């Protein structure tokens, strides 16, 4: 399937789910039922899953990171879900603060914060790429490169700090209608959906690194690691510009 | 049409995904092209929360003006997400009769661009950053036209 068609299909699904969520909230206004609550939470999960299928800096950064570290499957999943959680909680916090204190300019402020967070994320990715570059150079063998919890947190924070506008939209929509808890639960559900999709990028990258590690070409292994650093650095620069 | 496909393909960004969905209707006559952008219900609700200050479900003149100032006129930097070419040359884009209203709880922005159709015309609506997805709904035209569209953007080739 050509890229443009793939992108079109993702957008069409998102639009349909978006309309479905609006319709479900309208139904909730007239008929309070557990089924409608459940359908909203489930729709948010699918929305997150599909939302993350499109191109985005999160998957690219996570995939680049695991080209360098090539960690275990468990670490790949942990990093992906951590990233989507940070992405979601960043949006939740910003939305709550704006809703409480900047109600009359909420959308304008969110866009402003979002744009600046992208730049901050770019700076963090550049710093992370530089640190990883030094780490690779310092390591005498690939076995010396360990993926610790703090390392996973660094990449999750660097990528996820940008508040997700999709989460913000759903949460704010729920809040305007007075469904505060449902908004938060939907946001968490959406983050799980996004986490699942980001996991795929992390796992593919990890498998690629393992496949190269099993080959007898040590130089290829170093090449993949440096390619990961290069991609992470390029991504940081693109976000910063 | 091949050129249109190529143009669309080249403008698809790699780093974003849409958060606004806008249904678009186009009407082409002898002197102008009328563009009608209908925002999705979810984002309309969020935008009205901010701009419908008297909370009566419609945008009065002042509210509409504030909305356009924040969400339409800044698009000038990106030529209002339009490409208008006559005889393969870019034409200036200066929207006139710009208005924002609310219909069935959705924000609708309408505006016109002047049309001097003496040569083949290409009109595309596309957000290169992909933050907004434009879906073409209807076209009314006095002239023959071809359409190339997706769920993200669209182009029309109009022949006088």
XYZ file of C-alpha atoms in Angstrom:
401
model
C 0.000 0.000 0.000
C 1.511 3.406 -0.941
C 2.401 5.620 2.017
C -0.163 8.279 1.169
C -2.964 5.687 1.045
C -1.806 4.193 4.353
C -1.827 7.637 5.930
C -5.269 8.346 4.453
C -6.640 5.122 5.935
C -5.285 5.999 9.402
C -6.766 9.487 9.191
C -10.148 8.078 8.093
C -10.184 5.661 11.067
C -9.248 8.454 13.461
C -11.990 10.654 12.082
C -14.548 7.863 12.479
C -13.470 7.149 16.076
C -13.441 10.881 16.836
C -17.062 11.128 15.599
C -17.959 7.977 17.537
C -16.634 9.473 20.784
C -18.637 12.677 20.260
C -21.749 10.620 19.538
C -21.189 8.484 22.670
C -20.878 11.593 24.860
C -24.087 12.979 23.336
C -25.811 9.675 24.136
C -24.490 9.924 27.696
C -26.227 13.271 28.063
C -29.587 11.528 27.605
C -28.888 8.027 28.839
C -26.440 7.226 31.640
C -25.427 3.607 31.228
C -22.378 1.502 31.930
C -22.349 0.391 28.269
C -21.921 3.971 27.048
C -19.159 4.632 29.612
C -17.424 1.420 28.523
C -17.770 2.286 24.835
C -16.116 5.684 25.424
C -13.185 4.146 27.316
C -12.807 1.427 24.666
C -13.045 3.985 21.840
C -10.312 6.023 23.543
C -8.100 2.892 23.633
C -8.632 2.252 19.908
C -8.149 5.964 19.192
C -4.761 5.829 20.955
C -3.799 2.701 19.054
C -4.671 4.203 15.665
C -3.395 7.690 16.570
C 0.074 6.263 17.174
C 0.004 4.308 13.891
C 0.646 7.538 12.023
C 4.076 9.065 11.666
C 5.394 10.636 14.854
C 8.574 11.537 16.651
C 7.884 9.103 19.516
C 8.195 5.882 17.553
C 11.200 7.160 15.601
C 13.043 8.117 18.804
C 12.210 4.878 20.619
C 13.222 2.792 17.582
C 16.505 4.724 17.291
C 17.192 4.228 20.992
C 16.806 0.456 20.731
C 19.050 0.349 17.678
C 21.717 1.547 20.103
C 20.831 -0.547 23.135
C 19.092 -3.551 21.577
C 17.576 -4.419 24.916
C 15.337 -7.262 26.032
C 11.716 -7.448 24.913
C 10.627 -6.514 28.444
C 12.713 -3.304 28.319
C 11.307 -2.420 24.888
C 7.750 -2.778 26.194
C 8.598 -0.870 29.372
C 10.087 2.055 27.407
C 7.133 2.188 25.005
C 4.470 2.223 27.721
C 6.475 4.647 29.876
C 6.702 7.014 26.917
C 2.975 6.902 26.213
C 2.232 7.392 29.933
C 4.494 10.466 30.153
C 2.943 11.740 26.872
C -0.537 11.313 28.379
C 0.195 12.695 31.849
C 1.937 15.681 30.308
C -1.283 16.402 28.358
C -3.467 15.740 31.399
C -1.474 18.124 33.625
C -1.358 20.895 31.025
C -5.089 20.528 30.304
C -6.023 20.660 34.001
C -3.879 23.737 34.671
C -5.243 25.541 31.592
C -8.815 24.526 32.412
C -8.492 25.885 35.943
C -6.546 29.086 35.267
C -6.656 29.995 31.549
C -10.149 28.976 30.490
C -10.639 31.878 28.048
C -7.470 31.158 26.093
C -7.187 27.429 26.606
C -6.656 26.295 22.982
C -4.204 29.090 22.179
C -2.185 28.368 25.311
C -2.164 24.638 24.651
C -0.793 25.162 21.141
C 1.855 27.506 22.504
C 2.896 25.068 25.230
C 2.863 22.182 22.760
C 5.135 24.027 20.323
C 7.616 24.867 23.082
C 7.545 21.332 24.492
C 8.494 20.025 21.032
C 11.566 22.248 21.178
C 12.396 21.084 24.698
C 11.981 17.483 23.563
C 14.377 18.234 20.680
C 17.009 19.582 23.096
C 16.617 16.551 25.383
C 16.982 14.153 22.450
C 20.149 15.920 21.296
C 21.591 15.668 24.830
C 20.554 12.008 25.039
C 22.070 11.219 21.635
C 25.339 12.882 22.714
C 25.420 10.901 25.971
C 24.755 7.653 24.094
C 27.498 8.484 21.617
C 29.998 8.857 24.467
C 28.653 5.663 26.017
C 29.229 3.685 22.809
C 32.715 5.070 22.404
C 33.551 4.268 26.018
C 32.233 0.746 25.857
C 34.899 -1.764 24.790
C 32.306 -4.283 23.787
C 28.572 -4.130 23.066
C 27.949 -6.169 26.230
C 29.056 -3.218 28.236
C 26.023 -1.244 27.063
C 23.349 -1.825 29.674
C 19.762 -0.630 29.579
C 18.983 0.485 33.127
C 15.710 1.896 34.443
C 17.139 5.418 34.551
C 18.162 5.088 30.910
C 14.631 4.033 29.943
C 13.222 6.910 31.959
C 15.479 9.363 30.133
C 14.241 8.330 26.688
C 10.604 8.104 27.876
C 10.793 11.571 29.415
C 12.624 13.128 26.439
C 10.024 11.863 23.991
C 6.858 11.864 26.081
C 7.206 15.350 27.563
C 5.365 16.784 24.532
C 1.702 16.794 25.648
C -0.448 14.723 23.307
C -3.028 16.992 21.596
C -5.239 13.951 20.996
C -5.420 13.221 24.721
C -5.975 16.901 25.453
C -8.928 16.996 23.032
C -10.685 13.999 24.580
C -10.030 15.084 28.179
C -11.087 18.672 27.610
C -14.206 17.567 25.727
C -15.166 15.353 28.693
C -14.382 18.118 31.192
C -16.490 20.699 29.356
C -19.425 18.298 29.577
C -18.720 17.734 33.283
C -17.326 14.176 33.047
C -14.012 14.729 34.843
C -13.305 11.142 35.955
C -14.378 9.719 32.618
C -11.980 12.127 30.913
C -9.060 10.932 33.022
C -9.944 7.234 32.577
C -10.295 7.760 28.808
C -6.888 9.452 28.714
C -5.273 6.487 30.494
C -7.058 4.093 28.147
C -5.794 6.115 25.177
C -2.249 5.995 26.541
C -2.427 2.175 26.765
C -3.492 2.062 23.108
C -0.625 4.348 22.101
C 1.781 2.301 24.225
C 0.826 -0.846 22.354
C 1.596 0.715 18.971
C 4.843 2.324 20.156
C 5.847 -1.108 21.526
C 5.784 -2.468 17.987
C 8.372 0.102 16.874
C 10.544 -0.703 19.901
C 10.261 -4.467 19.348
C 11.051 -4.274 15.624
C 14.114 -2.188 16.424
C 15.229 -4.574 19.182
C 14.842 -7.589 16.859
C 16.875 -5.814 14.184
C 19.663 -5.116 16.661
C 19.651 -8.751 17.861
C 19.763 -10.013 14.278
C 22.835 -7.885 13.586
C 24.403 -8.941 16.904
C 24.074 -12.607 15.901
C 25.844 -11.969 12.622
C 29.609 -12.287 12.526
C 30.213 -8.713 11.446
C 31.196 -6.732 14.518
C 31.598 -3.585 12.469
C 27.946 -3.852 11.378
C 26.945 -3.927 15.036
C 28.836 -0.692 15.706
C 27.369 0.746 12.518
C 23.820 0.074 13.698
C 24.573 1.682 17.084
C 26.004 4.794 15.468
C 23.089 4.884 13.014
C 20.762 4.913 16.044
C 22.679 7.854 17.549
C 22.574 9.648 14.193
C 18.817 9.149 13.875
C 18.180 10.307 17.439
C 20.362 13.377 16.892
C 18.663 14.208 13.575
C 15.259 13.858 15.186
C 16.283 16.221 17.981
C 17.495 18.797 15.468
C 14.309 18.511 13.363
C 12.143 19.071 16.453
C 14.252 22.007 17.550
C 14.090 23.839 14.199
C -3.317 14.248 -12.727
C 0.033 12.513 -12.381
C 1.561 15.851 -11.447
C -1.135 16.336 -8.828
C -0.355 12.936 -7.304
C 3.336 13.769 -7.210
C 2.615 17.127 -5.641
C 0.496 15.533 -2.917
C 3.059 12.828 -2.269
C 5.855 15.358 -1.867
C 3.940 17.378 0.661
C 3.141 14.607 3.096
C 5.161 15.223 6.192
C 6.855 12.448 8.114
C 6.545 13.774 11.614
C 2.956 14.586 12.391
C -0.565 13.297 12.457
C -3.829 15.221 12.200
C -5.692 16.530 15.217
C -8.261 18.624 13.365
C -10.593 17.192 10.724
C -12.151 19.672 8.330
C -14.826 18.844 5.749
C -14.463 21.113 2.738
C -16.938 22.248 0.098
C -15.828 24.187 -2.954
C -17.886 26.320 -5.339
C -16.227 27.724 -8.458
C -17.828 30.423 -10.563
C -16.629 33.012 -13.077
C -15.174 35.487 -10.609
C -14.428 33.604 -7.411
C -13.860 30.321 -5.632
C -15.880 29.902 -2.430
C -14.288 27.706 0.228
C -16.355 26.308 3.080
C -14.499 24.599 5.934
C -16.572 22.679 8.486
C -14.629 21.733 11.621
C -15.180 18.346 13.311
C -17.683 18.272 16.187
C -15.106 17.496 18.889
C -12.772 20.372 18.086
C -15.719 22.693 17.427
C -16.854 22.061 21.009
C -13.375 22.872 22.350
C -13.038 25.999 20.226
C -16.513 27.239 21.133
C -15.656 26.726 24.801
C -12.961 29.342 24.284
C -14.505 31.696 21.730
C -18.260 31.572 22.394
C -17.833 33.798 25.424
C -21.555 34.361 26.057
C -22.174 30.589 25.765
C -25.199 30.952 23.496
C -23.998 28.377 20.944
C -23.347 30.881 18.136
C -20.465 33.183 17.278
C -21.409 36.859 17.244
C -19.377 39.341 15.219
C -16.818 39.978 17.948
C -16.465 36.278 18.830
C -16.126 35.317 15.153
C -13.519 38.009 14.686
C -11.501 36.719 17.664
C -11.778 33.141 16.391
C -10.606 34.065 12.880
C -7.762 36.116 14.333
C -6.545 33.110 16.315
C -7.271 30.219 13.960
C -7.630 31.480 10.389
C -5.474 34.533 9.690
C -2.280 32.943 11.113
C -2.588 30.446 8.229
C -1.435 33.264 5.955
C 2.117 32.128 6.725
C 1.249 28.886 4.929
C -0.829 30.526 2.173
C -4.009 29.532 4.041
C -3.160 25.880 3.343
C -4.055 26.495 -0.299
C -2.203 26.055 -3.541
C -3.618 28.014 -6.438
C -1.813 27.745 -9.731
C -2.817 29.139 -13.078
C -0.813 27.935 -16.054
C 1.565 26.338 -13.513
C 2.293 29.671 -11.847
C 1.430 30.367 -8.197
C -1.369 32.859 -7.821
C -1.654 35.235 -4.856
C -4.054 34.068 -2.169
C -5.977 36.876 -0.524
C -9.175 35.603 1.090
C -12.191 37.890 0.994
C -15.648 37.673 2.612
C -14.167 35.666 5.486
C -16.741 34.577 8.030
C -17.083 32.115 10.902
C -20.435 30.706 11.989
C -21.811 27.711 13.871
C -24.037 25.165 12.152
C -25.302 22.045 13.934
C -22.745 22.607 16.715
C -19.867 22.723 14.199
C -17.774 25.768 13.377
C -17.936 26.713 9.702
C -15.434 29.081 8.104
C -16.316 30.441 4.671
C -14.163 32.627 2.461
C -13.589 33.376 -1.204
C -10.544 33.708 -3.368
C -10.738 35.702 -6.608
C -10.844 33.609 -9.745
C -9.747 34.774 -13.170
C -10.090 31.569 -15.104
C -8.568 32.122 -18.489
C -6.106 29.227 -18.268
C -6.011 25.784 -16.623
C -6.208 26.101 -12.872
C -4.981 23.847 -10.083
C -6.444 24.268 -6.617
C -5.240 22.197 -3.674
C -6.130 22.346 0.006
C -3.440 20.779 2.153
C -1.716 21.329 5.473
C 1.922 20.449 4.918
C 2.392 19.927 8.662
C -0.519 17.455 8.613
C -1.941 18.967 11.795
C -5.205 19.459 9.909
C -6.751 16.866 7.583
C -8.963 18.310 4.844
C -11.602 16.048 3.309
C -13.367 17.215 0.164
C -17.142 16.786 0.393
C -18.716 18.600 -2.565
C -17.677 20.625 -5.621
C -19.904 22.968 -7.580
C -18.238 24.307 -10.682
C -19.203 26.112 -13.845
C -16.230 24.467 -15.507
C -15.003 20.933 -16.125
C -12.818 19.623 -13.334
C -10.838 16.579 -12.187
C -10.458 15.635 -8.547
C -7.573 13.948 -6.771
C -8.472 13.439 -3.131
C -7.666 11.495 0.001
C -8.757 11.741 3.631
C -5.878 14.165 4.233
C -5.943 16.624 1.350
C -7.234 17.168 -2.175
C -6.511 18.860 -5.475
C -8.780 20.034 -8.262
C -7.719 20.548 -11.841
C -10.120 23.024 -13.483
C -10.253 23.591 -17.231
C -11.909 26.775 -18.591
